[in-house]
Amino acid sequence: MTDKQFVTRFISASLLLLALAGLFNRIVDPFWYYRDIEIKGFNAIKSAYGNYERIIKPVLFLREQPEAIILGSSYAEIGFDPNNKFFTDDGRLKGMNLALAAAEYDTVQCNFEFAVTHASVKRILIGFHPNAMPEANCEKFAKLGQINIAELLLSISSLRDSIRTIKRQKNGKPSHTRDGLFFFMRDQPGVNIRFGEDFERFKKQNPHCVKASDSPFTHSAENSFDLRGLRRMIKLTRAHNIELVIFFYPRHAYGLELDNQCGGQDTYWRAMKQVASLIEAEAKPDQVRAWQFYGYNELTAEPIGSTAKYWQDSRHFNFEMGNRMLEDMFGENTNQPKFGRPITSHSIEADFRDFIRGRSEYLQHHPEFHANIQKLQQICSDPASHCKL
Amino acid sequence: MAALWLTAASLFFYGWWDVRFVGLLFGSIVFNYGAGYIIGHKFLSRPKLLLAFAIVTNLILLGYFKYSNFFIENLNHLAGTALMTSEFILPLGISFFTFTQIAFLVDTYQGKVKEYNFLHYTLFVTYFPHLIAGPVLHHKEMMPQFAKPSSYRFSYQNVLVGLTIFFIGLFKKVVAADGIAKYVGPVFAAHNAGLELTFWDAWGGALCYTLQLYFDFSGYSDMAIGLSRLFGITLPLNFHSPYKSANIIEFWRRWHMSLSHFLRDYLYIPLGGNRKGNVRRHLNLLITMLLGGLWHGAGWTYVLWGGLHGCYLVINHGWQQLHKRYWHKPPSKAVHALSVLTTFLAVVVAWVVFRADNLNTAAAILKAMAGMNSLVLPDVWLTKFGAFGQWLSQQGVHFGNTKALVKSSAIQWIIVSLLVVWIAPNTQQMMANFKPALNLPEDNSATRLLWQPSYPWLVASIVCAVASILFISEISEFIYFQF
């Protein structure tokens, strides 16, 4: 082979292979970015999407320009169907679940800022833990919504995930809906084991306070939380004329009991009261609302076996429960909620008293309650168990 | 015209990074060229003064950007002062273009410089393939090539050789070096995070870093040579399978060769070299290596790394003297292999100091490597070894969690990389038919895997190029273990 032949063949074959790789990735679309070629049994199930959703979801958001979005961590991503009729006003608003698994507080706040400044969003539902909400530094999220086409089509990750996508069509299940709802462990047995894992982890993190017994609920004096991040969000909500609904993640009643033993309830209720006061002081009337769903009822205290209707583990709830929450928050009778409570600074003390009373009543009718918790706690306490800790 | 175009391209390349520093680079070139011209043409009665002034000016410039914060921090620490450090951006390649030009000035003074074409000089300093990571170019090797019109003539062979070497280098960088790099960070960050490293994790991290650095530097050196060859210019060899060295002296003849030559010619020999007795020779070696360490970065870890290599070299020279006196036989294959292994381990230990954020981190990793944090075997081995594992456990060997190393593919990386490093011929040996670099050792040609424009090599080259390009744009995955 002459030098000229070698150079010509080398360059042309390399370019051809790269073009083929790009075309292959374009067709398979492992990151679910293009969404135009979906062939059942070939590439319809996007098994790699979850690992790249932090990059892809914001880009899709820009392209789709939804009007009603859900933000938060995996609890919100798993728990809310963005096409829910109450959330979308019977389909009049285009919905999208923009929540991200494992999103920290700052990610959520910065995603909010990204969303309000990059689309004409009308409604935002956002989940938080009742705690401090400081102002996040969003500089590190500056590249949100940007994607390099070379990375999508000409990267080893796209090639690897294209091959995986094809391989996993036979036995795979979709991880997300097109609109961003995450299925996670939905319909997978072993809910009781996952509760056991959560409780064992909780016990290891809080060895000083877990007694697995009935303890009185406390609600101590005020001290203030840093809520500058929320203040900033309210300001942006006013500026962009958006309806913002904040909700605090519900917890299964078994988990609430454990939290309480470590003083968790005290923190929750104090933080919620301060959030309510800030909203009342800074937001336009009814433009920003906050909700909580703590309680002892057939949903939050659902008995846990290997399967459960409303829960995947002690914190991740299914969208069936999310639907009930959305009905309360966005339905026709928001003044008479069936499940949760809107948070106001005037009513929160009464709500807390109701919560305590509800608990007592529930425990009277369910004497097996603490025994059930203990049973779940024991699942993973044996080192020989196959729990993932 | 071609030289002008290459010079403009090199300056554009430099300005692409940060246009503000083009002026600094160009100013430095004009200053040094002017000083060299005056010295070389004997316009002054005492050119030594101008030489000293020019060298000091270069060192002040380098010191200002690279070492002033280091100096202030140490002064604050020692004298209790509270002088403010400044946020500097280190001009790209400042160490390289400073050293290159100091060598030019010294050679001018010594009457070794024959050519004073300003355009060729500018190209010699700014030539973009070498500007980021070397090699440290020498004017006598480069300026004649720039002056020769035939260098710029298009040649398919240059393109063929250049592309092949470039993509081999790129493959080493993006596939091997970046692939192994992910195992390094957690081990070197462990101490600062309050974690105690196990014996295996510490060795795993140290070996991975040793190999990462190898492929990184080897890859960059190949890319520079390949890129330059595309333009018809042959760069000097800078990296020649250093981990195959049987002693530290040989290591420094194979690792960053152009820097070693610079330090030898412009520091060690002017200090007296080996001409003033053994004690002075060893002292000169130590000084040279300490300053060589400091050249790599403004930090005590670099100084210590240089000092450590200085000590290695002193010991090595002493050992060679003993060897000459008492043994006359060449070493057997087994002894040679042992020497390679010993040299490699010494280099690994020194790289730990080089990579660590501070001396405490280095000490913590070295302590773990010495087995002082108890020798814990990976818990998965207990079941894997079966009865032998049980027996080891009964003998008091601990099995436990060795997360960083065993739960990853680091071991496979280390084994495969070491085989490549120790057994495979290097790029220049494979490309020996095409004189890929200057200063190649004699009998450099690979006995196997000798590259030629044939179909098998065409396929291999295409695979290497396509894989490298695909690995460049890696999209970062977010894998969540817990929410």
PDB file of C-alpha atoms in Angstrom, chain B residues 21-185:
ATOM      1  CA  PHE B  21      -1.070  36.412  27.524  1.00  0.00           C
ATOM      2  CA  VAL B  22      -0.156  36.602  23.840  1.00  0.00           C
ATOM      3  CA  GLY B  23       1.425  39.962  24.616  1.00  0.00           C
ATOM      4  CA  LEU B  24       3.407  38.458  27.464  1.00  0.00           C
ATOM      5  CA  LEU B  25       4.652  35.621  25.283  1.00  0.00           C
ATOM      6  CA  PHE B  26       5.527  37.913  22.416  1.00  0.00           C
ATOM      7  CA  GLY B  27       7.221  40.403  24.754  1.00  0.00           C
ATOM      8  CA  SER B  28       9.293  37.609  26.217  1.00  0.00           C
ATOM      9  CA  ILE B  29      10.300  36.515  22.713  1.00  0.00           C
ATOM     10  CA  VAL B  30      11.318  40.012  21.638  1.00  0.00           C
ATOM     11  CA  PHE B  31      13.273  40.583  24.850  1.00  0.00           C
ATOM     12  CA  ASN B  32      15.152  37.299  24.672  1.00  0.00           C
ATOM     13  CA  TYR B  33      15.785  37.502  20.959  1.00  0.00           C
ATOM     14  CA  GLY B  34      17.110  41.030  21.384  1.00  0.00           C
ATOM     15  CA  ALA B  35      19.347  40.051  24.272  1.00  0.00           C
ATOM     16  CA  GLY B  36      20.570  36.987  22.389  1.00  0.00           C
ATOM     17  CA  TYR B  37      21.245  39.035  19.256  1.00  0.00           C
ATOM     18  CA  ILE B  38      23.301  41.599  21.158  1.00  0.00           C
ATOM     19  CA  ILE B  39      25.240  38.928  23.021  1.00  0.00           C
ATOM     20  CA  GLY B  40      25.777  36.759  19.938  1.00  0.00           C
ATOM     21  CA  HIS B  41      26.944  39.651  17.769  1.00  0.00           C
ATOM     22  CA  LYS B  42      29.314  40.850  20.474  1.00  0.00           C
ATOM     23  CA  PHE B  43      27.947  44.375  20.561  1.00  0.00           C
ATOM     24  CA  LEU B  44      28.947  44.636  24.225  1.00  0.00           C
ATOM     25  CA  SER B  45      32.342  44.403  25.833  1.00  0.00           C
ATOM     26  CA  ARG B  46      30.934  42.465  28.790  1.00  0.00           C
ATOM     27  CA  PRO B  47      28.122  40.329  27.388  1.00  0.00           C
ATOM     28  CA  LYS B  48      28.062  38.245  30.559  1.00  0.00           C
ATOM     29  CA  LEU B  49      26.312  41.073  32.342  1.00  0.00           C
ATOM     30  CA  LEU B  50      23.535  41.149  29.781  1.00  0.00           C
ATOM     31  CA  LEU B  51      23.300  37.364  29.903  1.00  0.00           C
ATOM     32  CA  ALA B  52      22.906  37.467  33.687  1.00  0.00           C
ATOM     33  CA  PHE B  53      20.346  40.270  33.433  1.00  0.00           C
ATOM     34  CA  ALA B  54      18.336  38.410  30.792  1.00  0.00           C
ATOM     35  CA  ILE B  55      18.346  35.132  32.734  1.00  0.00           C
ATOM     36  CA  VAL B  56      17.334  36.884  35.944  1.00  0.00           C
ATOM     37  CA  THR B  57      14.534  38.696  34.105  1.00  0.00           C
ATOM     38  CA  ASN B  58      13.233  35.395  32.765  1.00  0.00           C
ATOM     39  CA  LEU B  59      13.384  33.821  36.212  1.00  0.00           C
ATOM     40  CA  ILE B  60      11.632  36.823  37.789  1.00  0.00           C
ATOM     41  CA  LEU B  61       8.827  36.509  35.256  1.00  0.00           C
ATOM     42  CA  LEU B  62       8.500  32.796  35.930  1.00  0.00           C
ATOM     43  CA  GLY B  63       8.792  33.344  39.673  1.00  0.00           C
ATOM     44  CA  TYR B  64       6.171  36.091  39.664  1.00  0.00           C
ATOM     45  CA  PHE B  65       3.519  33.989  38.000  1.00  0.00           C
ATOM     46  CA  LYS B  66       4.411  30.579  39.326  1.00  0.00           C
ATOM     47  CA  TYR B  67       6.080  30.973  42.699  1.00  0.00           C
ATOM     48  CA  SER B  68       5.100  34.295  44.283  1.00  0.00           C
ATOM     49  CA  ASN B  69       2.094  32.890  46.157  1.00  0.00           C
ATOM     50  CA  PHE B  70       4.168  29.945  47.338  1.00  0.00           C
ATOM     51  CA  PHE B  71       6.822  32.334  48.589  1.00  0.00           C
ATOM     52  CA  ILE B  72       4.281  34.602  50.342  1.00  0.00           C
ATOM     53  CA  GLU B  73       2.494  31.672  52.005  1.00  0.00           C
ATOM     54  CA  ASN B  74       5.751  30.326  53.368  1.00  0.00           C
ATOM     55  CA  LEU B  75       6.875  33.763  54.498  1.00  0.00           C
ATOM     56  CA  ASN B  76       3.560  34.254  56.284  1.00  0.00           C
ATOM     57  CA  HIS B  77       3.954  30.885  57.927  1.00  0.00           C
ATOM     58  CA  LEU B  78       7.552  31.411  59.033  1.00  0.00           C
ATOM     59  CA  ALA B  79       7.537  35.102  59.921  1.00  0.00           C
ATOM     60  CA  GLY B  80       3.941  35.358  61.077  1.00  0.00           C
ATOM     61  CA  THR B  81       3.243  38.071  58.514  1.00  0.00           C
ATOM     62  CA  ALA B  82      -0.156  38.455  56.889  1.00  0.00           C
ATOM     63  CA  LEU B  83       0.805  39.304  53.330  1.00  0.00           C
ATOM     64  CA  MET B  84      -1.985  38.763  50.843  1.00  0.00           C
ATOM     65  CA  THR B  85      -1.623  36.213  48.083  1.00  0.00           C
ATOM     66  CA  SER B  86      -2.955  37.043  44.643  1.00  0.00           C
ATOM     67  CA  GLU B  87      -5.185  35.126  42.283  1.00  0.00           C
ATOM     68  CA  PHE B  88      -2.919  34.432  39.330  1.00  0.00           C
ATOM     69  CA  ILE B  89      -3.669  32.633  36.148  1.00  0.00           C
ATOM     70  CA  LEU B  90      -0.490  30.826  35.241  1.00  0.00           C
ATOM     71  CA  PRO B  91       0.329  31.660  31.613  1.00  0.00           C
ATOM     72  CA  LEU B  92       0.128  28.499  29.561  1.00  0.00           C
ATOM     73  CA  GLY B  93       3.513  26.897  28.924  1.00  0.00           C
ATOM     74  CA  ILE B  94       5.446  29.590  30.823  1.00  0.00           C
ATOM     75  CA  SER B  95       7.867  27.032  32.252  1.00  0.00           C
ATOM     76  CA  PHE B  96       8.542  25.661  28.790  1.00  0.00           C
ATOM     77  CA  PHE B  97       9.051  28.940  26.951  1.00  0.00           C
ATOM     78  CA  THR B  98      11.174  30.338  29.788  1.00  0.00           C
ATOM     79  CA  PHE B  99      13.542  27.371  29.846  1.00  0.00           C
ATOM     80  CA  THR B 100      13.702  27.177  26.069  1.00  0.00           C
ATOM     81  CA  GLN B 101      14.808  30.782  25.897  1.00  0.00           C
ATOM     82  CA  ILE B 102      17.284  30.587  28.774  1.00  0.00           C
ATOM     83  CA  ALA B 103      18.990  27.767  26.888  1.00  0.00           C
ATOM     84  CA  PHE B 104      19.078  29.972  23.785  1.00  0.00           C
ATOM     85  CA  LEU B 105      20.680  32.830  25.731  1.00  0.00           C
ATOM     86  CA  VAL B 106      23.339  30.618  27.306  1.00  0.00           C
ATOM     87  CA  ASP B 107      24.189  29.013  23.978  1.00  0.00           C
ATOM     88  CA  THR B 108      24.373  32.412  22.360  1.00  0.00           C
ATOM     89  CA  TYR B 109      26.887  33.487  24.970  1.00  0.00           C
ATOM     90  CA  GLN B 110      28.877  30.317  24.376  1.00  0.00           C
ATOM     91  CA  GLY B 111      28.900  30.978  20.643  1.00  0.00           C
ATOM     92  CA  LYS B 112      26.864  27.898  19.769  1.00  0.00           C
ATOM     93  CA  VAL B 113      24.033  29.723  18.037  1.00  0.00           C
ATOM     94  CA  LYS B 114      24.418  30.142  14.301  1.00  0.00           C
ATOM     95  CA  GLU B 115      21.039  31.409  13.175  1.00  0.00           C
ATOM     96  CA  TYR B 116      19.293  34.610  14.226  1.00  0.00           C
ATOM     97  CA  ASN B 117      16.217  34.700  12.028  1.00  0.00           C
ATOM     98  CA  PHE B 118      13.536  36.357  14.137  1.00  0.00           C
ATOM     99  CA  LEU B 119      10.654  34.511  12.480  1.00  0.00           C
ATOM    100  CA  HIS B 120      12.296  31.133  13.005  1.00  0.00           C
ATOM    101  CA  TYR B 121      13.137  32.080  16.563  1.00  0.00           C
ATOM    102  CA  THR B 122       9.505  33.069  17.239  1.00  0.00           C
ATOM    103  CA  LEU B 123       8.303  29.834  15.729  1.00  0.00           C
ATOM    104  CA  PHE B 124      10.847  27.874  17.752  1.00  0.00           C
ATOM    105  CA  VAL B 125       9.497  29.371  21.004  1.00  0.00           C
ATOM    106  CA  THR B 126       5.783  29.368  20.185  1.00  0.00           C
ATOM    107  CA  TYR B 127       5.564  26.187  18.104  1.00  0.00           C
ATOM    108  CA  PHE B 128       2.182  24.940  19.262  1.00  0.00           C
ATOM    109  CA  PRO B 129       2.634  21.162  19.379  1.00  0.00           C
ATOM    110  CA  HIS B 130       5.146  21.526  22.208  1.00  0.00           C
ATOM    111  CA  LEU B 131       3.780  24.549  24.030  1.00  0.00           C
ATOM    112  CA  ILE B 132       1.589  22.870  26.658  1.00  0.00           C
ATOM    113  CA  ALA B 133       3.487  19.830  27.815  1.00  0.00           C
ATOM    114  CA  GLY B 134       6.833  19.964  26.109  1.00  0.00           C
ATOM    115  CA  PRO B 135       9.238  18.772  25.031  1.00  0.00           C
ATOM    116  CA  VAL B 136      11.621  21.562  26.043  1.00  0.00           C
ATOM    117  CA  LEU B 137      12.907  22.388  22.577  1.00  0.00           C
ATOM    118  CA  HIS B 138      16.485  23.214  21.749  1.00  0.00           C
ATOM    119  CA  HIS B 139      17.178  25.821  19.097  1.00  0.00           C
ATOM    120  CA  LYS B 140      19.950  23.815  17.457  1.00  0.00           C
ATOM    121  CA  GLU B 141      17.500  20.986  16.781  1.00  0.00           C
ATOM    122  CA  MET B 142      14.585  23.114  15.669  1.00  0.00           C
ATOM    123  CA  MET B 143      15.784  26.260  13.896  1.00  0.00           C
ATOM    124  CA  PRO B 144      17.608  24.397  11.115  1.00  0.00           C
ATOM    125  CA  GLN B 145      14.371  22.511  10.409  1.00  0.00           C
ATOM    126  CA  PHE B 146      12.393  25.748  10.324  1.00  0.00           C
ATOM    127  CA  ALA B 147      14.969  27.252   7.944  1.00  0.00           C
ATOM    128  CA  LYS B 148      14.791  24.342   5.505  1.00  0.00           C
ATOM    129  CA  PRO B 149      12.083  24.876   2.827  1.00  0.00           C
ATOM    130  CA  SER B 150      11.783  21.103   2.298  1.00  0.00           C
ATOM    131  CA  SER B 151      10.432  20.746   5.841  1.00  0.00           C
ATOM    132  CA  TYR B 152       7.210  22.438   4.800  1.00  0.00           C
ATOM    133  CA  ARG B 153       6.655  20.480   1.613  1.00  0.00           C
ATOM    134  CA  PHE B 154       3.530  18.332   1.754  1.00  0.00           C
ATOM    135  CA  SER B 155       4.310  14.658   2.092  1.00  0.00           C
ATOM    136  CA  TYR B 156       1.884  11.789   2.412  1.00  0.00           C
ATOM    137  CA  GLN B 157       4.414   9.981   4.530  1.00  0.00           C
ATOM    138  CA  ASN B 158       4.488  12.823   7.039  1.00  0.00           C
ATOM    139  CA  VAL B 159       0.699  12.803   7.198  1.00  0.00           C
ATOM    140  CA  LEU B 160       0.642   9.041   7.590  1.00  0.00           C
ATOM    141  CA  VAL B 161       3.259   9.014  10.345  1.00  0.00           C
ATOM    142  CA  GLY B 162       1.881  12.127  12.010  1.00  0.00           C
ATOM    143  CA  LEU B 163      -1.709  10.912  12.127  1.00  0.00           C
ATOM    144  CA  THR B 164      -0.738   7.467  13.342  1.00  0.00           C
ATOM    145  CA  ILE B 165       1.460   8.753  16.158  1.00  0.00           C
ATOM    146  CA  PHE B 166      -1.058  11.435  17.076  1.00  0.00           C
ATOM    147  CA  PHE B 167      -3.900   8.942  17.413  1.00  0.00           C
ATOM    148  CA  ILE B 168      -1.766   6.477  19.373  1.00  0.00           C
ATOM    149  CA  GLY B 169      -1.065   9.358  21.758  1.00  0.00           C
ATOM    150  CA  LEU B 170      -4.684  10.414  21.895  1.00  0.00           C
ATOM    151  CA  PHE B 171      -5.698   6.833  22.619  1.00  0.00           C
ATOM    152  CA  LYS B 172      -3.207   6.656  25.500  1.00  0.00           C
ATOM    153  CA  LYS B 173      -4.565   9.905  26.904  1.00  0.00           C
ATOM    154  CA  VAL B 174      -8.327   9.548  26.599  1.00  0.00           C
ATOM    155  CA  VAL B 175      -8.693   5.792  26.922  1.00  0.00           C
ATOM    156  CA  ALA B 176      -5.846   4.676  29.182  1.00  0.00           C
ATOM    157  CA  ALA B 177      -4.917   7.720  31.282  1.00  0.00           C
ATOM    158  CA  ASP B 178      -8.452   9.060  31.725  1.00  0.00           C
ATOM    159  CA  GLY B 179      -9.789   5.540  32.198  1.00  0.00           C
ATOM    160  CA  ILE B 180      -7.496   4.753  35.085  1.00  0.00           C
ATOM    161  CA  ALA B 181      -7.699   8.261  36.583  1.00  0.00           C
ATOM    162  CA  LYS B 182     -11.048   7.623  38.264  1.00  0.00           C
ATOM    163  CA  TYR B 183      -9.448   5.254  40.755  1.00  0.00           C
ATOM    164  CA  VAL B 184      -6.843   7.791  41.837  1.00  0.00           C
ATOM    165  CA  GLY B 185      -8.915  10.645  43.237  1.00  0.00           C
TER     166      GLY B 185
END
